[in-house]
Amino acid sequence: MNPNYRKVLIGALTFGGGSILLCLLTFIHINQGNVSLPLSTVLQSIFNPMDTIEHHTVRVMRLPRAVIGILAGGGLAVSGVILQTVTKNPLASASTLGIHSGTYFAVVAATIYFPFAAVANGVVTAFIGGILTFLFVYVLSGGGDATPVRMVLAGMIVTFLFSSLTSLLQIFYENETQGLFLWGSGTLVQNDWNGVQFSLPFIIVSFIILLIYARKLDTLTLGDDVATALGQNIKSVKLVTILAAVLLTSVTVSVVGPIGFVGLVAPHIVKLLGFRTHTSLLIGSFIWGANVLLFADVMARVIDPSFSELPVGAITALVGSPWLIWLVLRMKQEGNSKETGSVMAGRVAVNLPLAKIVPLLVLVIIVTIGISMSSGNYGFEPIVTYEALMGQTNEFMRNFILELRLPRSLVALLAGAVLAVSGLIFQGVLRNPLADPSVIGITSGAGVGALTTIYFFSVSAFWVPIGAMAGALLFFLVVMALGAKAEFHPTTLALLGIGISAFGSAFIQIMVVQAELGVSAALTWLSGTTYAKGWSEILKFLLWPVLLFIPLLAFHIKNLDVLSLGDDAAKGLGLGVISVRFQMALLATLLAACSVAAVGAIGFVGLIAPHFSRLLVGSANQKLLPVTMLIGGFLLVVADLFSRTLLAPNEIPSGILVALIGAPYFLWLMKRRSV
């Protein structure tokens, strides 16, 4: 085919075909509802409106929703183009760099503490939050020297951090943040034209500014040195375009909430078609971003024909997270990741013998459980606890302490121990010190399985751990398959796991909305909590894994030391590398699933506990196993204690407290990374 003819054909399909598809999706979108309307009625209501209920339905409810979908999708896609160019990162978008989470947190915090800042849809607050989040991620990941994987990994962990803070605010200020849960998952619901009228001027102005800077952005792709030599003031170009990109994101978030992955998918569709100049990229991405978002909203209402409003952000995550995984694998295959080392796993600081450290940790845990049993809404009451243990107090207090507080602390102890061991095994099997059931997607899979069992099959609680195990096993198989393609590279595998987690989280969001859970109940379960947990959870979900799986792991734990030597050396020593890796990882997956079935999706315990254990006893896994168990249990017991007492009588989900510690620790590990 003639190259010029081929170029014209691709241009016609990209811009002309994209525009035709956008018109078709707009009509389908407008026609979705409890009542189907013929095309003639839709067209007449737009071009020759009359005072009828059908015309009012189209013009006041359905058309504004479609238009805001076009504006938001286009704005997010254009923002993605700029972020990818300025950061030189093909994985960059407002969602992958954490900008969405920063703007969302800023809006929620302002709604609660500074309601006067909510004027103009809170766009100023969202803009400030977005800019500060971008700067934080950019600096943290190394600025101009950051690799794409490293920057997006930092953005995803910052997203975890802000999501935990946002969930905390929504749980404690449910009345003030009422209605923000669906909006926080992304929704195009519009009851009038106010959202369109508000966002349209911002989007038009930002888009025009970026078109004016299009040629300067083309020069910027040649490299900073070349752009400077050609007379470009690269600092001003980057500043203006980033401000415009974050403004586009902030405006869309303030109107429709944080809708992820549109800014990642749409620009790459246009780039895959061969366009490289920014004028073409900006226009093409706007059209295809609008198509992606409208298609997602159409699919949301096809999936749920009852029109109870599935969050469109969950649908875009279902599409976008596989796209992110594909891009990461593509970069790895092309050798563009520029990641050569691994995250430092923690150096030995004291190398204590087990005979000293284990009794010390056991004593610390017993004291902590005693403090937890003595703490509550009435303050610290150790004498009451002692009397309850000795049978010297009334039956009410004895039952309160021995049947509520004690088993709850034991649930935290066992769940933390199980998660910590799971993390230790994953780090050893994958030779990846960033591995953790929550980071590589196993916890998300277990959550999907558990919720599917509860809300779609409506079976007894006996089947919940089985559902969690099935979900965790499915996600584990996907992680292992993708990990093999990525050669189990530490940071690449962590990013793949985060993409898998986003996919699972989207399913969980959809199920939460479908099951009509209360906002606080949903957020609490999704964050992970030890609230109201007792002997039942211990017997059903936690005791038998500890008694069955941990001894089995202890018997085979030496294999992890052999795997740490590398596959070739391990094979030379007679180890069946593939079978051992699979078996050990399978046990770790089952442990994580049991924890999720008991206390929900608590993350980062499996990351923190093994690292801290290495600081105490070194890298020998036989010594690490008992110490990691005890430290993981201790961490969650402490989190449970503070969850009940920090803001008593209100309660913080334990998983949020762990995330507020774990996310900064993860970022610190990245900072210490050897290159």
mmCIF file of C-alpha atoms in Angstrom, residues 363-508:
data_model
loop_
_atom_site.group_PDB
_atom_site.id
_atom_site.type_symbol
_atom_site.label_atom_id
_atom_site.label_comp_id
_atom_site.label_asym_id
_atom_site.label_seq_id
_atom_site.Cartn_x
_atom_site.Cartn_y
_atom_site.Cartn_z
ATOM 1 C CA LEU A 363 6.738 -11.461 76.316
ATOM 2 C CA VAL A 364 6.130 -8.201 74.425
ATOM 3 C CA ILE A 365 3.077 -9.719 72.715
ATOM 4 C CA ILE A 366 1.636 -10.986 76.011
ATOM 5 C CA VAL A 367 2.096 -7.548 77.587
ATOM 6 C CA THR A 368 0.529 -5.865 74.546
ATOM 7 C CA ILE A 369 -2.472 -8.217 74.615
ATOM 8 C CA GLY A 370 -2.830 -7.500 78.337
ATOM 9 C CA ILE A 371 -2.804 -3.754 77.640
ATOM 10 C CA SER A 372 -5.328 -4.268 74.846
ATOM 11 C CA MET A 373 -7.639 -6.278 77.111
ATOM 12 C CA SER A 374 -7.419 -3.502 79.741
ATOM 13 C CA SER A 375 -8.081 -0.623 77.321
ATOM 14 C CA GLY A 376 -11.404 0.640 76.126
ATOM 15 C CA ASN A 377 -13.924 3.446 76.236
ATOM 16 C CA TYR A 378 -13.401 3.825 79.995
ATOM 17 C CA GLY A 379 -9.647 4.170 79.795
ATOM 18 C CA PHE A 380 -6.930 1.821 81.025
ATOM 19 C CA GLU A 381 -8.242 -0.657 83.635
ATOM 20 C CA PRO A 382 -5.641 -3.377 84.367
ATOM 21 C CA ILE A 383 -7.148 -4.244 87.750
ATOM 22 C CA VAL A 384 -10.512 -5.028 86.165
ATOM 23 C CA THR A 385 -8.781 -7.286 83.643
ATOM 24 C CA TYR A 386 -6.872 -9.103 86.398
ATOM 25 C CA GLU A 387 -10.069 -9.648 88.353
ATOM 26 C CA ALA A 388 -11.780 -10.992 85.221
ATOM 27 C CA LEU A 389 -8.941 -13.445 84.632
ATOM 28 C CA MET A 390 -9.104 -14.581 88.266
ATOM 29 C CA GLY A 391 -12.910 -14.843 88.226
ATOM 30 C CA GLN A 392 -13.259 -12.118 90.846
ATOM 31 C CA THR A 393 -15.501 -9.705 88.937
ATOM 32 C CA ASN A 394 -19.126 -9.736 87.813
ATOM 33 C CA GLU A 395 -20.239 -11.897 84.904
ATOM 34 C CA PHE A 396 -20.797 -8.970 82.543
ATOM 35 C CA MET A 397 -17.219 -7.658 82.822
ATOM 36 C CA ARG A 398 -15.789 -11.171 82.690
ATOM 37 C CA ASN A 399 -17.659 -11.934 79.474
ATOM 38 C CA PHE A 400 -16.802 -8.515 78.050
ATOM 39 C CA ILE A 401 -13.077 -9.016 78.561
ATOM 40 C CA LEU A 402 -12.762 -12.775 77.965
ATOM 41 C CA GLU A 403 -15.378 -13.164 75.216
ATOM 42 C CA LEU A 404 -14.879 -9.892 73.323
ATOM 43 C CA ARG A 405 -11.514 -8.238 73.931
ATOM 44 C CA LEU A 406 -9.344 -11.352 74.357
ATOM 45 C CA PRO A 407 -10.512 -13.252 71.247
ATOM 46 C CA ARG A 408 -10.338 -10.052 69.210
ATOM 47 C CA SER A 409 -6.679 -9.606 70.182
ATOM 48 C CA LEU A 410 -6.012 -13.258 69.367
ATOM 49 C CA VAL A 411 -7.654 -12.825 65.948
ATOM 50 C CA ALA A 412 -5.299 -9.894 65.308
ATOM 51 C CA LEU A 413 -2.324 -11.947 66.509
ATOM 52 C CA LEU A 414 -3.049 -14.962 64.310
ATOM 53 C CA ALA A 415 -4.116 -12.944 61.237
ATOM 54 C CA GLY A 416 -0.969 -10.805 61.476
ATOM 55 C CA ALA A 417 1.214 -13.891 61.884
ATOM 56 C CA VAL A 418 -0.395 -15.595 58.889
ATOM 57 C CA LEU A 419 -0.027 -12.517 56.672
ATOM 58 C CA ALA A 420 3.589 -12.009 57.715
ATOM 59 C CA VAL A 421 4.525 -15.597 56.878
ATOM 60 C CA SER A 422 2.732 -15.268 53.541
ATOM 61 C CA GLY A 423 4.829 -12.185 52.754
ATOM 62 C CA LEU A 424 8.047 -13.924 53.823
ATOM 63 C CA ILE A 425 7.354 -16.880 51.520
ATOM 64 C CA PHE A 426 6.461 -14.665 48.558
ATOM 65 C CA GLN A 427 9.625 -12.596 49.023
ATOM 66 C CA GLY A 428 11.717 -15.765 49.080
ATOM 67 C CA VAL A 429 9.954 -17.572 46.241
ATOM 68 C CA LEU A 430 9.980 -14.571 43.911
ATOM 69 C CA ARG A 431 13.352 -13.273 45.173
ATOM 70 C CA ASN A 432 11.535 -9.985 45.442
ATOM 71 C CA PRO A 433 11.732 -7.981 48.689
ATOM 72 C CA LEU A 434 8.774 -5.865 47.498
ATOM 73 C CA ALA A 435 6.509 -8.918 47.457
ATOM 74 C CA ASP A 436 3.525 -8.890 49.787
ATOM 75 C CA PRO A 437 0.091 -10.487 49.349
ATOM 76 C CA SER A 438 -1.489 -7.037 48.994
ATOM 77 C CA VAL A 439 1.172 -5.595 46.668
ATOM 78 C CA ILE A 440 1.177 -8.471 44.170
ATOM 79 C CA GLY A 441 -2.621 -8.811 44.049
ATOM 80 C CA ILE A 442 -3.276 -11.942 46.137
ATOM 81 C CA THR A 443 -5.224 -10.098 48.850
ATOM 82 C CA SER A 444 -7.386 -8.432 46.211
ATOM 83 C CA GLY A 445 -8.129 -11.824 44.660
ATOM 84 C CA ALA A 446 -9.086 -13.268 48.023
ATOM 85 C CA GLY A 447 -11.406 -10.301 48.584
ATOM 86 C CA VAL A 448 -13.065 -10.884 45.222
ATOM 87 C CA GLY A 449 -13.569 -14.550 46.048
ATOM 88 C CA ALA A 450 -14.918 -13.881 49.546
ATOM 89 C CA LEU A 451 -17.375 -11.189 48.412
ATOM 90 C CA THR A 452 -18.514 -13.280 45.464
ATOM 91 C CA THR A 453 -19.284 -16.142 47.852
ATOM 92 C CA ILE A 454 -21.192 -13.898 50.273
ATOM 93 C CA TYR A 455 -23.221 -11.668 47.969
ATOM 94 C CA PHE A 456 -23.765 -13.638 44.778
ATOM 95 C CA PHE A 457 -24.109 -17.212 46.006
ATOM 96 C CA SER A 458 -25.649 -16.321 49.395
ATOM 97 C CA VAL A 459 -24.157 -19.393 51.026
ATOM 98 C CA SER A 460 -23.264 -19.972 54.669
ATOM 99 C CA ALA A 461 -20.168 -18.566 56.322
ATOM 100 C CA PHE A 462 -18.524 -21.991 55.983
ATOM 101 C CA TRP A 463 -17.914 -21.314 52.296
ATOM 102 C CA VAL A 464 -16.370 -17.849 52.738
ATOM 103 C CA PRO A 465 -12.772 -19.063 53.232
ATOM 104 C CA ILE A 466 -13.224 -21.467 50.317
ATOM 105 C CA GLY A 467 -14.335 -18.563 48.129
ATOM 106 C CA ALA A 468 -11.409 -16.476 49.360
ATOM 107 C CA MET A 469 -8.999 -19.299 48.591
ATOM 108 C CA ALA A 470 -10.467 -19.789 45.115
ATOM 109 C CA GLY A 471 -10.127 -16.085 44.330
ATOM 110 C CA ALA A 472 -6.626 -15.904 45.762
ATOM 111 C CA LEU A 473 -5.591 -19.022 43.832
ATOM 112 C CA LEU A 474 -6.916 -17.613 40.556
ATOM 113 C CA PHE A 475 -5.070 -14.326 41.024
ATOM 114 C CA PHE A 476 -1.972 -16.257 42.168
ATOM 115 C CA LEU A 477 -1.914 -18.223 38.902
ATOM 116 C CA VAL A 478 -2.183 -14.974 36.929
ATOM 117 C CA VAL A 479 0.616 -13.383 38.988
ATOM 118 C CA MET A 480 2.898 -16.373 38.473
ATOM 119 C CA ALA A 481 2.228 -16.442 34.728
ATOM 120 C CA LEU A 482 2.923 -12.716 34.362
ATOM 121 C CA GLY A 483 5.880 -12.995 36.746
ATOM 122 C CA ALA A 484 7.469 -15.614 34.510
ATOM 123 C CA LYS A 485 7.144 -13.274 31.516
ATOM 124 C CA ALA A 486 8.728 -10.459 33.553
ATOM 125 C CA GLU A 487 11.502 -12.841 34.691
ATOM 126 C CA PHE A 488 10.292 -12.205 38.259
ATOM 127 C CA HIS A 489 11.946 -8.773 38.158
ATOM 128 C CA PRO A 490 11.266 -7.093 41.550
ATOM 129 C CA THR A 491 9.871 -3.665 40.679
ATOM 130 C CA THR A 492 8.269 -4.811 37.427
ATOM 131 C CA LEU A 493 6.492 -7.654 39.221
ATOM 132 C CA ALA A 494 5.329 -5.274 41.955
ATOM 133 C CA LEU A 495 3.826 -2.973 39.321
ATOM 134 C CA LEU A 496 2.144 -5.912 37.585
ATOM 135 C CA GLY A 497 0.685 -6.943 40.937
ATOM 136 C CA ILE A 498 -0.654 -3.452 41.503
ATOM 137 C CA GLY A 499 -2.352 -3.615 38.108
ATOM 138 C CA ILE A 500 -3.908 -6.952 39.104
ATOM 139 C CA SER A 501 -4.983 -5.430 42.430
ATOM 140 C CA ALA A 502 -6.676 -2.561 40.575
ATOM 141 C CA PHE A 503 -8.545 -5.112 38.458
ATOM 142 C CA GLY A 504 -9.696 -6.970 41.584
ATOM 143 C CA SER A 505 -10.595 -3.755 43.387
ATOM 144 C CA ALA A 506 -12.834 -2.793 40.469
ATOM 145 C CA PHE A 507 -14.737 -6.061 40.851
ATOM 146 C CA ILE A 508 -15.008 -5.461 44.591
#
